[in-house]
Amino acid sequence: MAERSAETQGKVPLDGLEGLWDSRWEAAGVYRFRPGDSVYAVDTPPPSIVGREPRLIHVLTYTEVDCLVRYARMSGREPFFPVGWDDNDPAIEQRVTQRFGVRCAGPAPAGADAIEGTVPRSEFFGLAARVTAEDARPFEQLWRAIGISVDWSTCYTTLGGRACWVTQKAFLRELAEHQVRRTRPGEGMPGRWELRTGWDESVLREAVREAGAQIQFMPPGMATRLADVLRTRTTDLPISERRDFGIPVPLWYPVNPDGEPDLTRPIIPDERQLPVDPALSTPPGRHQAERGIRGGFVADPDVFCPDATASLTPLLPTGWGVDADLFGRTYPMAVRPQGHYIIQSWLFMSLLRGYFAYGRPPWAEALMSGWIRPARGEAAELSPMQLVERFGADGVRYWAASLQPGRDVIVDLGRMRRGRRLALGLLNLCRFAVLAGAYAETAQPTEPRDQALLTSLRASVGLATRHLERGRLDQALAEAERLLALLRRRYIPVIRDDVRSHADRCGASSRAALGIAADVITRMFAPFLPFAAEYCWSNSHAASVHRAPWPSDAELTGPGGLERE
């Protein structure tokens, strides 16, 4: 804490901004989704939380997309920014057993004698939900601490009732279209289910390749990785496995007179039955007494593997199948943020299932983040929350946003320290504007030096906007940083004495220009340093800066321009 308190020197309340503004944002519903005609929907990557702690890679990936979301919100597009937890993980079984001392009975049929120390799969789902809520808590605390502007009312999991319904419904539709198939069976039991990616049909291969080419990658070079997968993939993708617990494959098979199941004639449930556990429920028109006997039926013993549900995240929060209006506004989604190292797995599988469902990719853009190389020394000993406590959320966010998208990176404490100083510089600029009466000035900037400032502001806003539209957060942040340096080193020293005079025309002109500049630069930093920007904005506005419009040319006019550093 010494590092933080030494910087403030009593000038501005930099410490404690995270807790202050998170609670106010939540109370005011600043990030609550407001349906409209222009929606910016994010296919948020649900982190694997079961038995895990948040890591810095989560901070990197989520901060990068959060900067784009905050910019979209300010530029007139309403973000649909859900948050998901990936709990469809084999580790959930061990966690439930450790926590409650019971195991899942697996696909035991209804009426079967209970095995000591086990509970039915339906009851195990409830216990798993309680474990998920516990394991998600440190992730939510970190998300709030670093200012990730998700809508917490849209929280979903990959193992809950909605996930079961979506996974089973998508599978049944793919089955009807012959987009999934079963591997070779063995010993009277069905083989696992796989998604067709072996490209035995050239028409399918070319169609999916064209769909992949529609995705705009940030950075653009990452598109070649997907193209390579689409060109070279020769095997199908497994979507089911044999485990006691998970989302069950919703099928039964008739039992032949010889007592063997007929794997060529699966019995399919009515979609109105979903979600269904075939080990507990019966096919339409059948009875439990027919289970397992000649002429009766047996359940498919498989559950869907984690990737089968994770690849459907574009459908989980968007209202697919239950809310046509929401789905129409949010799908296809605007962007998928993820690591470049899972293009060949998660992104590819999501693309394929999106194409199978609607003949197009499930998102327009894909924002790539890189690996974080193993930290050394002091950086290796600090958790993400400890970094926030030491450098502030804005300092940590500065590190993440200042990195080139898609590049592998290092943990740079010096860059976090620089981000903290930058937040302090923004706060001090706005404090000077308040003390000078700049926000209350009603005059117009008329002096040449002040007109030149407006021109410089307009140029910087234009550059930052173009960078953000291309997903180049690092360049947009650098432009805002250069503008702040210009104000503090070249403009304020020149006008400092004049703005204190309320009797002359020069002072009024400079106060007006300073007020405009403080407003503009606060909004330019808002996507990157949301806590410092909100504090600055609150000096002169009642509403949140994160619902304010992005700066525009209409606000800034004037010939000339200040010399850039």
Short mmCIF file of N, CA and C in Angstrom, two decimals, residues 86-188:
data_model
loop_
_atom_site.label_atom_id
_atom_site.label_comp_id
_atom_site.label_asym_id
_atom_site.label_seq_id
_atom_site.Cartn_x
_atom_site.Cartn_y
_atom_site.Cartn_z
N ASP A 86 -17.95 -21.86 -16.86
CA ASP A 86 -17.84 -23.19 -17.44
C ASP A 86 -17.66 -24.20 -16.32
N ASP A 87 -18.77 -24.83 -15.94
CA ASP A 87 -18.72 -25.84 -14.87
C ASP A 87 -18.99 -27.24 -15.41
N ASN A 88 -19.17 -27.39 -16.73
CA ASN A 88 -19.33 -28.72 -17.32
C ASN A 88 -17.94 -29.33 -17.49
N ASP A 89 -17.42 -29.77 -16.38
CA ASP A 89 -16.02 -30.18 -16.28
C ASP A 89 -15.96 -31.48 -15.48
N PRO A 90 -15.22 -32.49 -15.95
CA PRO A 90 -15.12 -33.73 -15.16
C PRO A 90 -14.71 -33.49 -13.71
N ALA A 91 -14.01 -32.39 -13.46
CA ALA A 91 -13.57 -32.10 -12.09
C ALA A 91 -14.74 -31.79 -11.17
N ILE A 92 -15.91 -31.47 -11.73
CA ILE A 92 -17.05 -31.14 -10.88
C ILE A 92 -17.47 -32.34 -10.03
N GLU A 93 -17.31 -33.55 -10.58
CA GLU A 93 -17.69 -34.74 -9.83
C GLU A 93 -16.83 -34.88 -8.57
N GLN A 94 -15.54 -34.68 -8.72
CA GLN A 94 -14.63 -34.78 -7.56
C GLN A 94 -14.93 -33.69 -6.56
N ARG A 95 -15.22 -32.48 -7.04
CA ARG A 95 -15.51 -31.36 -6.13
C ARG A 95 -16.78 -31.63 -5.33
N VAL A 96 -17.82 -32.16 -5.98
CA VAL A 96 -19.06 -32.46 -5.26
C VAL A 96 -18.81 -33.57 -4.23
N THR A 97 -18.06 -34.58 -4.61
CA THR A 97 -17.76 -35.66 -3.68
C THR A 97 -16.98 -35.16 -2.47
N GLN A 98 -16.01 -34.28 -2.70
CA GLN A 98 -15.25 -33.71 -1.59
C GLN A 98 -16.11 -32.84 -0.70
N ARG A 99 -17.02 -32.10 -1.32
CA ARG A 99 -17.83 -31.14 -0.57
C ARG A 99 -18.97 -31.81 0.19
N PHE A 100 -19.61 -32.82 -0.43
CA PHE A 100 -20.82 -33.39 0.16
C PHE A 100 -20.69 -34.87 0.51
N GLY A 101 -19.58 -35.51 0.13
CA GLY A 101 -19.36 -36.90 0.51
C GLY A 101 -20.20 -37.92 -0.23
N VAL A 102 -20.68 -37.57 -1.42
CA VAL A 102 -21.48 -38.51 -2.22
C VAL A 102 -20.95 -38.55 -3.64
N ARG A 103 -21.26 -39.65 -4.34
CA ARG A 103 -20.92 -39.79 -5.74
C ARG A 103 -22.18 -39.87 -6.58
N CYS A 104 -22.02 -39.62 -7.87
CA CYS A 104 -23.16 -39.70 -8.79
C CYS A 104 -23.44 -41.16 -9.13
N ALA A 105 -24.71 -41.55 -9.07
CA ALA A 105 -25.08 -42.92 -9.38
C ALA A 105 -24.99 -43.22 -10.86
N GLY A 106 -24.77 -42.19 -11.67
CA GLY A 106 -24.66 -42.40 -13.11
C GLY A 106 -26.00 -42.67 -13.75
N PRO A 107 -26.00 -43.32 -14.91
CA PRO A 107 -27.25 -43.53 -15.63
C PRO A 107 -28.05 -44.70 -15.08
N ALA A 108 -28.21 -44.73 -13.75
CA ALA A 108 -29.02 -45.79 -13.15
C ALA A 108 -30.48 -45.58 -13.52
N PRO A 109 -31.16 -46.59 -13.97
CA PRO A 109 -32.56 -46.43 -14.36
C PRO A 109 -33.45 -46.13 -13.17
N ALA A 110 -34.59 -45.50 -13.47
CA ALA A 110 -35.55 -45.19 -12.42
C ALA A 110 -35.99 -46.48 -11.73
N GLY A 111 -36.07 -46.44 -10.41
CA GLY A 111 -36.50 -47.61 -9.65
C GLY A 111 -35.39 -48.55 -9.26
N ALA A 112 -34.17 -48.31 -9.77
CA ALA A 112 -33.05 -49.19 -9.42
C ALA A 112 -32.67 -48.99 -7.96
N ASP A 113 -32.16 -50.04 -7.35
CA ASP A 113 -31.73 -49.94 -5.96
C ASP A 113 -30.56 -48.98 -5.85
N ALA A 114 -30.64 -48.08 -4.85
CA ALA A 114 -29.59 -47.10 -4.65
C ALA A 114 -28.32 -47.76 -4.12
N ILE A 115 -27.19 -47.30 -4.58
CA ILE A 115 -25.90 -47.78 -4.09
C ILE A 115 -25.46 -46.85 -2.97
N GLU A 116 -25.00 -47.41 -1.89
CA GLU A 116 -24.62 -46.61 -0.73
C GLU A 116 -23.56 -45.58 -1.12
N GLY A 117 -23.77 -44.35 -0.66
CA GLY A 117 -22.83 -43.28 -0.94
C GLY A 117 -23.03 -42.60 -2.28
N THR A 118 -24.12 -42.94 -3.00
CA THR A 118 -24.41 -42.31 -4.29
C THR A 118 -25.76 -41.62 -4.25
N VAL A 119 -25.95 -40.68 -5.14
CA VAL A 119 -27.24 -40.01 -5.29
C VAL A 119 -27.60 -40.03 -6.78
N PRO A 120 -28.87 -39.95 -7.12
CA PRO A 120 -29.27 -39.92 -8.53
C PRO A 120 -28.66 -38.74 -9.26
N ARG A 121 -28.53 -38.88 -10.57
CA ARG A 121 -27.92 -37.83 -11.38
C ARG A 121 -28.68 -36.51 -11.22
N SER A 122 -30.01 -36.58 -11.13
CA SER A 122 -30.81 -35.36 -10.99
C SER A 122 -30.45 -34.61 -9.71
N GLU A 123 -30.24 -35.34 -8.61
CA GLU A 123 -29.85 -34.71 -7.34
C GLU A 123 -28.42 -34.20 -7.40
N PHE A 124 -27.56 -34.93 -8.10
CA PHE A 124 -26.17 -34.52 -8.23
C PHE A 124 -26.06 -33.18 -8.96
N PHE A 125 -26.97 -32.93 -9.93
CA PHE A 125 -26.99 -31.65 -10.62
C PHE A 125 -27.18 -30.50 -9.63
N GLY A 126 -28.08 -30.69 -8.67
CA GLY A 126 -28.32 -29.64 -7.67
C GLY A 126 -27.10 -29.38 -6.81
N LEU A 127 -26.41 -30.44 -6.42
CA LEU A 127 -25.18 -30.28 -5.64
C LEU A 127 -24.09 -29.60 -6.46
N ALA A 128 -24.02 -29.96 -7.73
CA ALA A 128 -23.03 -29.32 -8.61
C ALA A 128 -23.29 -27.83 -8.74
N ALA A 129 -24.56 -27.43 -8.78
CA ALA A 129 -24.90 -26.00 -8.88
C ALA A 129 -24.42 -25.24 -7.65
N ARG A 130 -24.50 -25.88 -6.48
CA ARG A 130 -24.02 -25.22 -5.26
C ARG A 130 -22.51 -25.05 -5.28
N VAL A 131 -21.81 -26.06 -5.79
CA VAL A 131 -20.35 -25.97 -5.92
C VAL A 131 -19.98 -24.87 -6.91
N THR A 132 -20.71 -24.80 -8.01
CA THR A 132 -20.45 -23.76 -9.01
C THR A 132 -20.58 -22.37 -8.40
N ALA A 133 -21.64 -22.16 -7.63
CA ALA A 133 -21.84 -20.85 -7.00
C ALA A 133 -20.67 -20.49 -6.10
N GLU A 134 -20.13 -21.47 -5.38
CA GLU A 134 -18.99 -21.22 -4.50
C GLU A 134 -17.73 -20.93 -5.31
N ASP A 135 -17.49 -21.74 -6.33
CA ASP A 135 -16.26 -21.58 -7.11
C ASP A 135 -16.28 -20.32 -7.96
N ALA A 136 -17.46 -19.83 -8.30
CA ALA A 136 -17.57 -18.63 -9.13
C ALA A 136 -17.30 -17.35 -8.34
N ARG A 137 -17.41 -17.43 -7.02
CA ARG A 137 -17.33 -16.21 -6.20
C ARG A 137 -16.03 -15.44 -6.38
N PRO A 138 -14.85 -16.08 -6.32
CA PRO A 138 -13.61 -15.29 -6.51
C PRO A 138 -13.48 -14.72 -7.92
N PHE A 139 -14.08 -15.39 -8.92
CA PHE A 139 -14.04 -14.84 -10.27
C PHE A 139 -14.91 -13.58 -10.36
N GLU A 140 -16.09 -13.64 -9.77
CA GLU A 140 -16.94 -12.45 -9.79
C GLU A 140 -16.27 -11.30 -9.05
N GLN A 141 -15.64 -11.59 -7.93
CA GLN A 141 -14.95 -10.54 -7.17
C GLN A 141 -13.86 -9.88 -8.02
N LEU A 142 -13.12 -10.68 -8.76
CA LEU A 142 -12.07 -10.12 -9.61
C LEU A 142 -12.67 -9.33 -10.76
N TRP A 143 -13.70 -9.88 -11.39
CA TRP A 143 -14.34 -9.17 -12.51
C TRP A 143 -14.81 -7.79 -12.06
N ARG A 144 -15.44 -7.72 -10.89
CA ARG A 144 -15.93 -6.43 -10.38
C ARG A 144 -14.76 -5.53 -10.00
N ALA A 145 -13.71 -6.11 -9.45
CA ALA A 145 -12.57 -5.30 -9.01
C ALA A 145 -11.87 -4.62 -10.18
N ILE A 146 -11.82 -5.28 -11.35
CA ILE A 146 -11.13 -4.67 -12.49
C ILE A 146 -12.11 -3.98 -13.45
N GLY A 147 -13.39 -3.93 -13.07
CA GLY A 147 -14.34 -3.13 -13.83
C GLY A 147 -14.83 -3.75 -15.12
N ILE A 148 -14.96 -5.07 -15.18
CA ILE A 148 -15.51 -5.71 -16.37
C ILE A 148 -17.02 -5.40 -16.42
N SER A 149 -17.46 -4.76 -17.48
CA SER A 149 -18.82 -4.18 -17.51
C SER A 149 -19.86 -5.17 -18.03
N VAL A 150 -19.84 -6.40 -17.49
CA VAL A 150 -20.84 -7.38 -17.87
C VAL A 150 -22.18 -7.06 -17.22
N ASP A 151 -23.25 -7.60 -17.79
CA ASP A 151 -24.58 -7.50 -17.20
C ASP A 151 -24.77 -8.74 -16.34
N TRP A 152 -24.69 -8.57 -15.03
CA TRP A 152 -24.72 -9.72 -14.13
C TRP A 152 -26.07 -10.43 -14.13
N SER A 153 -27.11 -9.80 -14.65
CA SER A 153 -28.41 -10.46 -14.72
C SER A 153 -28.45 -11.51 -15.82
N THR A 154 -27.44 -11.53 -16.69
CA THR A 154 -27.41 -12.50 -17.79
C THR A 154 -26.46 -13.66 -17.51
N CYS A 155 -26.10 -13.87 -16.26
CA CYS A 155 -25.14 -14.91 -15.92
C CYS A 155 -25.68 -16.30 -16.27
N TYR A 156 -24.83 -17.13 -16.86
CA TYR A 156 -25.23 -18.49 -17.22
C TYR A 156 -24.10 -19.45 -16.88
N THR A 157 -24.42 -20.74 -16.87
CA THR A 157 -23.42 -21.79 -16.68
C THR A 157 -23.53 -22.78 -17.83
N THR A 158 -22.53 -23.62 -17.96
CA THR A 158 -22.55 -24.62 -19.04
C THR A 158 -23.07 -25.97 -18.56
N LEU A 159 -23.63 -26.01 -17.34
CA LEU A 159 -24.14 -27.26 -16.80
C LEU A 159 -25.56 -27.12 -16.24
N GLY A 160 -26.10 -25.91 -16.23
CA GLY A 160 -27.43 -25.69 -15.67
C GLY A 160 -28.54 -26.17 -16.59
N GLY A 161 -29.78 -25.92 -16.16
CA GLY A 161 -30.94 -26.37 -16.92
C GLY A 161 -30.99 -25.79 -18.32
N ARG A 162 -30.66 -24.52 -18.46
CA ARG A 162 -30.66 -23.90 -19.79
C ARG A 162 -29.60 -24.56 -20.68
N ALA A 163 -28.42 -24.81 -20.13
CA ALA A 163 -27.36 -25.45 -20.91
C ALA A 163 -27.77 -26.86 -21.34
N CYS A 164 -28.44 -27.60 -20.45
CA CYS A 164 -28.91 -28.94 -20.81
C CYS A 164 -29.89 -28.86 -21.97
N TRP A 165 -30.81 -27.93 -21.90
CA TRP A 165 -31.84 -27.79 -22.94
C TRP A 165 -31.22 -27.43 -24.28
N VAL A 166 -30.32 -26.43 -24.27
CA VAL A 166 -29.68 -26.00 -25.51
C VAL A 166 -28.83 -27.10 -26.11
N THR A 167 -28.04 -27.78 -25.28
CA THR A 167 -27.15 -28.82 -25.78
C THR A 167 -27.94 -29.96 -26.40
N GLN A 168 -28.98 -30.40 -25.72
CA GLN A 168 -29.79 -31.50 -26.26
C GLN A 168 -30.57 -31.09 -27.50
N LYS A 169 -31.12 -29.90 -27.50
CA LYS A 169 -31.89 -29.43 -28.66
C LYS A 169 -30.99 -29.30 -29.89
N ALA A 170 -29.79 -28.71 -29.71
CA ALA A 170 -28.87 -28.56 -30.83
C ALA A 170 -28.46 -29.92 -31.37
N PHE A 171 -28.20 -30.88 -30.47
CA PHE A 171 -27.81 -32.22 -30.90
C PHE A 171 -28.91 -32.88 -31.72
N LEU A 172 -30.15 -32.79 -31.26
CA LEU A 172 -31.25 -33.44 -31.97
C LEU A 172 -31.44 -32.84 -33.35
N ARG A 173 -31.26 -31.55 -33.48
CA ARG A 173 -31.38 -30.92 -34.79
C ARG A 173 -30.23 -31.34 -35.71
N GLU A 174 -29.03 -31.44 -35.16
CA GLU A 174 -27.90 -31.91 -35.95
C GLU A 174 -28.08 -33.38 -36.34
N LEU A 175 -28.67 -34.16 -35.46
CA LEU A 175 -28.95 -35.56 -35.78
C LEU A 175 -29.94 -35.67 -36.93
N ALA A 176 -30.97 -34.83 -36.90
CA ALA A 176 -31.96 -34.86 -37.96
C ALA A 176 -31.37 -34.46 -39.31
N GLU A 177 -30.34 -33.62 -39.29
CA GLU A 177 -29.70 -33.16 -40.53
C GLU A 177 -28.47 -33.99 -40.88
N HIS A 178 -28.26 -35.10 -40.16
CA HIS A 178 -27.12 -35.99 -40.41
C HIS A 178 -25.78 -35.28 -40.26
N GLN A 179 -25.72 -34.33 -39.31
CA GLN A 179 -24.49 -33.60 -39.06
C GLN A 179 -23.68 -34.20 -37.92
N VAL A 180 -24.26 -35.17 -37.22
CA VAL A 180 -23.54 -35.94 -36.21
C VAL A 180 -23.70 -37.42 -36.56
N ARG A 181 -22.75 -38.22 -36.10
CA ARG A 181 -22.84 -39.65 -36.34
C ARG A 181 -22.11 -40.39 -35.23
N ARG A 182 -22.44 -41.65 -35.10
CA ARG A 182 -21.88 -42.46 -34.04
C ARG A 182 -20.69 -43.26 -34.56
N THR A 183 -19.67 -43.37 -33.73
CA THR A 183 -18.53 -44.20 -34.11
C THR A 183 -18.90 -45.67 -34.01
N ARG A 184 -17.99 -46.52 -34.40
CA ARG A 184 -18.25 -47.96 -34.42
C ARG A 184 -18.62 -48.46 -33.02
N PRO A 185 -19.77 -49.13 -32.89
CA PRO A 185 -20.16 -49.65 -31.58
C PRO A 185 -19.32 -50.84 -31.17
N GLY A 186 -19.39 -51.15 -29.89
CA GLY A 186 -18.63 -52.30 -29.40
C GLY A 186 -19.32 -52.97 -28.25
N GLU A 187 -19.33 -54.26 -28.20
CA GLU A 187 -19.87 -55.07 -27.11
C GLU A 187 -21.31 -54.69 -26.77
N GLY A 188 -22.11 -54.51 -27.80
CA GLY A 188 -23.53 -54.26 -27.58
C GLY A 188 -23.86 -52.87 -27.11
#
